[in-house]
Coordinates of C-alpha atoms in Angstrom, one line a residue:
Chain R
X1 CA 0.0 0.0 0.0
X2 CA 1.4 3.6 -0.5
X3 CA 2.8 5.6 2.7
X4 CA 2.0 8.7 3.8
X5 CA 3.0 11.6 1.7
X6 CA 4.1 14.8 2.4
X7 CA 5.1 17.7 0.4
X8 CA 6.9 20.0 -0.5
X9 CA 10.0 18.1 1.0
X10 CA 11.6 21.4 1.6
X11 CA 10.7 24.7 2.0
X12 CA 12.4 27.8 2.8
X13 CA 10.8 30.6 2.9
X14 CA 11.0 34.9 4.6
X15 CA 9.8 35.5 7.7
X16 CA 6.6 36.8 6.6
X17 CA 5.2 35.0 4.2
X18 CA 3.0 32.1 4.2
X19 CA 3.4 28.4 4.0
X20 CA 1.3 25.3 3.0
X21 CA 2.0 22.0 3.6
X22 CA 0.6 18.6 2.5
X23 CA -0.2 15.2 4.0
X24 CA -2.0 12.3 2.1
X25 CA -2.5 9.8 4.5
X26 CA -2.8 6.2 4.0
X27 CA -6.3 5.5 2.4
X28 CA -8.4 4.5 5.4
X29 CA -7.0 5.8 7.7
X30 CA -9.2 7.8 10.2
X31 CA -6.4 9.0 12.5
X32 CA -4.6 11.7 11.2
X33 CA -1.5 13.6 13.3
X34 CA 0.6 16.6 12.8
X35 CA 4.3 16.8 14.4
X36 CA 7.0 19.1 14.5
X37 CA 10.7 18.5 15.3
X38 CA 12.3 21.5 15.7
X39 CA 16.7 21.5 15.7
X40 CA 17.3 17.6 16.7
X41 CA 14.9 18.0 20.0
X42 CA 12.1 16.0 20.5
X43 CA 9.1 15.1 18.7
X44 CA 6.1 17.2 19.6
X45 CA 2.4 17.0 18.8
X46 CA 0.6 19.7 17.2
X47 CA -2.4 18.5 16.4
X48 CA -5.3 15.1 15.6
X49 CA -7.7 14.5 13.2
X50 CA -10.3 12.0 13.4
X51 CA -11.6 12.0 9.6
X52 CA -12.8 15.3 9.1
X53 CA -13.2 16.5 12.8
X54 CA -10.3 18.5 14.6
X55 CA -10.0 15.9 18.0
X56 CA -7.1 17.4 19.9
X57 CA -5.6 21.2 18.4
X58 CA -3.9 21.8 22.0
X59 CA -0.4 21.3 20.7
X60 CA -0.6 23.9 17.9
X61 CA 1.8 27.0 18.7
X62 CA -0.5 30.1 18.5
X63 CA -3.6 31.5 15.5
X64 CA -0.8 31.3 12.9
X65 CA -1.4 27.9 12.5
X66 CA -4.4 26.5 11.0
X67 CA -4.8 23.1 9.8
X68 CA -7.4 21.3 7.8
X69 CA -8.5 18.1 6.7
X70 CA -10.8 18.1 3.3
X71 CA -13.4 15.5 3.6
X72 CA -11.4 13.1 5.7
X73 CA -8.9 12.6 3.2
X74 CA -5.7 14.6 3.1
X75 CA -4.5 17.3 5.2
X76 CA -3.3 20.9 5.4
X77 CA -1.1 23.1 7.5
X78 CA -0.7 26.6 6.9
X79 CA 1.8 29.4 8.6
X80 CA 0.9 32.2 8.1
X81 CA 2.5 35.0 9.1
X82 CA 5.7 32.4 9.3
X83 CA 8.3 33.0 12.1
X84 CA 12.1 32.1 12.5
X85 CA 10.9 30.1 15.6
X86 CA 8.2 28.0 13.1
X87 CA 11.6 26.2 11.6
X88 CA 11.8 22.5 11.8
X89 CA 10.7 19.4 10.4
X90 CA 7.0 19.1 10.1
X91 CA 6.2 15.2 10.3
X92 CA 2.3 13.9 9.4
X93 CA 1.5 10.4 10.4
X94 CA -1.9 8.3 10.4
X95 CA -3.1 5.3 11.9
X96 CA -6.0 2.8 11.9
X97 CA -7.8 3.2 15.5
X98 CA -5.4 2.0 18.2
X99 CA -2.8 0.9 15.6
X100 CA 1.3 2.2 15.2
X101 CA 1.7 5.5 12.9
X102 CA 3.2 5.5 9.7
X103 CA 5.0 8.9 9.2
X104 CA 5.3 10.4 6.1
X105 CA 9.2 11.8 5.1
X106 CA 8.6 15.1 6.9
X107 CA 8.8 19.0 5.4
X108 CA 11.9 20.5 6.5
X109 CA 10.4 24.3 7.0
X110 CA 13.4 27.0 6.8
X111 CA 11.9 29.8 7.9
X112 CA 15.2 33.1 7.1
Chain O
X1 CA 3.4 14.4 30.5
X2 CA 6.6 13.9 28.4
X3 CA 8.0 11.0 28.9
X4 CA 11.5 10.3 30.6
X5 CA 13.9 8.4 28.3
X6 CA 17.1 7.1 29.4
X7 CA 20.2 7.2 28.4
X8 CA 20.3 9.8 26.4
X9 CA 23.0 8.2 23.9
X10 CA 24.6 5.0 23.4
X11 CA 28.0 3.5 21.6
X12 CA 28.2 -0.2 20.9
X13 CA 30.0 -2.6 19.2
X14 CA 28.4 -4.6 16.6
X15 CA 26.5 -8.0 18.7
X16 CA 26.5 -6.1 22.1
X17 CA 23.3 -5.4 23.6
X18 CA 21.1 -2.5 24.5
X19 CA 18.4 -1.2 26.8
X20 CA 15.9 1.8 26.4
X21 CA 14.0 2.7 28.9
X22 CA 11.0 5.1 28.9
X23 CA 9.5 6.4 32.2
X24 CA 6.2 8.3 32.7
X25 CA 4.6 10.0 35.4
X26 CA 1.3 9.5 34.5
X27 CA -0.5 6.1 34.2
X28 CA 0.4 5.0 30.6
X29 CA -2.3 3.1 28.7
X30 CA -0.2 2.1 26.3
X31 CA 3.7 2.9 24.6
X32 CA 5.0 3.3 21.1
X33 CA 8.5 2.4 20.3
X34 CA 10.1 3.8 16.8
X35 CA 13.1 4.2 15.0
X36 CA 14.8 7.1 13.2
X37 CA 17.5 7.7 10.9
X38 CA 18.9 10.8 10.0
X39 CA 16.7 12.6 7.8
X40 CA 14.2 10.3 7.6
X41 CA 10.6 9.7 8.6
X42 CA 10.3 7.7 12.4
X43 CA 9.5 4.0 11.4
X44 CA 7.0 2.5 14.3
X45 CA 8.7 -0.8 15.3
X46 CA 6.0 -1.9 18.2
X47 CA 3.0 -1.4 20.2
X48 CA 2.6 -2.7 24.0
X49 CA -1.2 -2.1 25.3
X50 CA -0.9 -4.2 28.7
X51 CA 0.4 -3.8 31.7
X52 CA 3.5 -6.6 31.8
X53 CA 3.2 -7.2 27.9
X54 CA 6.2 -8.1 26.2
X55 CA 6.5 -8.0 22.6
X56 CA 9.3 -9.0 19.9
X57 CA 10.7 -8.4 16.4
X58 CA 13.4 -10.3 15.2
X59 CA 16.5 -9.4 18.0
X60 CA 14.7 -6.5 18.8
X61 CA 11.5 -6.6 22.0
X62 CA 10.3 -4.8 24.5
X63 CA 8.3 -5.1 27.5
X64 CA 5.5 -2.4 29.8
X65 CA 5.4 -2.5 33.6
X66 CA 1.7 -0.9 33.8
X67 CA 2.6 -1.0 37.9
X68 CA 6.1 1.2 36.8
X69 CA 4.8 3.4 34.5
X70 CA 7.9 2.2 31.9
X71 CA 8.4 0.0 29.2
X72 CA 12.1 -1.0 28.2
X73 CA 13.5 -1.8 24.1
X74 CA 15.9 -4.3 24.3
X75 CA 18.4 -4.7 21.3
X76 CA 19.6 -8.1 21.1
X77 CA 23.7 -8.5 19.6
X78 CA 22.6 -5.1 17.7
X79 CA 23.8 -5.1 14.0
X80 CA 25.2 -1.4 12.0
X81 CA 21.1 -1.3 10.7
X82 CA 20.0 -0.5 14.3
X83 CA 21.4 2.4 14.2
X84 CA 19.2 5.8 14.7
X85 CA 17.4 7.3 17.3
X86 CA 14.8 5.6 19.2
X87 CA 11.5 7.3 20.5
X88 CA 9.2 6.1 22.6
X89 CA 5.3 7.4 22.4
X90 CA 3.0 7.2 25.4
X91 CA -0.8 7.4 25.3
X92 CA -3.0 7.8 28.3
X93 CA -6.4 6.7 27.1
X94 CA -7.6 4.0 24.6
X95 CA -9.6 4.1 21.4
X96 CA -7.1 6.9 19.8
X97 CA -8.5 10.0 21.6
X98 CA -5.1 11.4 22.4
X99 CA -2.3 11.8 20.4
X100 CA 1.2 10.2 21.3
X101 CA 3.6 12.2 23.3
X102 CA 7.0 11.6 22.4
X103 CA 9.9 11.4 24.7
X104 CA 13.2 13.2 23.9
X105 CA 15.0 10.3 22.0
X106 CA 17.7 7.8 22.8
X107 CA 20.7 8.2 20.3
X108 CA 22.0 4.9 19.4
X109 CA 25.7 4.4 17.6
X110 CA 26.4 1.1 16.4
X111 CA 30.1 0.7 15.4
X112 CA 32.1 -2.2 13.8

């Protein structure tokens, strides 16, 4: 079966600007999760989707964030105005109910 | 609660063993264990969801004391592929209402 995707792989962008990012999950997959590592440090939960429904959002930084999920499928994450501190590597993962996450490769965000 | 991983790094020799261990504060309903190399996506290796459960993969298991709060990885005569960092993920409630919460990693060096 295919992974989960994510893209773009890189990004680097101004502080300023705005920023997309992509996630297609693994078809079937209700559970959908948003991570950022940021410089080498641990992994850290932003935010859970359950299909189309927002279940957890308390990891999510501040209102520059918003994330979406378009009919339970794939899934959005937007920074807008970005910030040197919104570097890192932004990691997507989704799971079956219960089961292990497959990750998707990550965006490395470069915010200069 | 972020969980406590210990140690933080570890050198071995190729065949020499090694234990992770994860700690939490909180009762734990069940752990995560995964694997990353550098600059790629975490790849789940395991799930334990009982208190006492032990579970392997090839040289590589782990166990959960529900009572503890921990679970332990234990690499069996570890070969150059187990090389990475190793993260353990900690839930608190079942059915996939929370997210995981990471711990901060245990680097892992396998040399020759």
């Amino acid at each position: 079966e295919a992974g989960v995707t994510q893209f773009p792989s890189h990004s680097v962008i101004e502080k300023g600007q705005t920023v997309t990012l992509r996630c297609d999950p693994i078809s079937g997959h209700d559970n959908l999760y948003w991570y950022r590592r940021v410089m080498g440090k641990e992994i850290k939960f932003l935010l859970h989707f359950v299909k189309e429904s927002k279940q957890d959002e308390s990891g999510m930084p501040n209102n520059r964030f918003l994330a979406e999920r378009t009919g339970g499928t794939y899934s959005t994450l937007k920074v807008q105005p970005a910030e040197l501190e919104d570097s890192g590597v932004y990691f997507c993962a989704s799971s079956s109910t219960g089961g292990g996450y497959t990750f998707g490769s990550g965006t490395r965000l470069t915010v200069v | 609660q972020q969980p406590v991983q210990s140690p933080q790094a570890v050198i071995l020799r190729e065949g020499e063993d090694a234990v992770i261990n994860c700690s939490s504060s909180k009762a734990l309903y069940s752990v995560h264990w995964y694997r990353q190399k550098h600059g790629e996506a975490p790849v789940f290796l395991m799930i334990l969801l009982k208190g006492g459960e032990q579970k392997g993969h090839d040289k590589i298991s782990a166990s959960f004391n529900e009572k503890k709060q921990q679970s332990s990885l234990y690499l069996t005569a570890s070969q150059l592929s187990y090389s990475g960092t190793y993260f353990c993920g900690t839930r608190r409630s079942g059915g996939g209402a929370d997210g995981l919460t990471f711990g901060k990693g245990t680097h892992l060096i396998i040399q020759p």
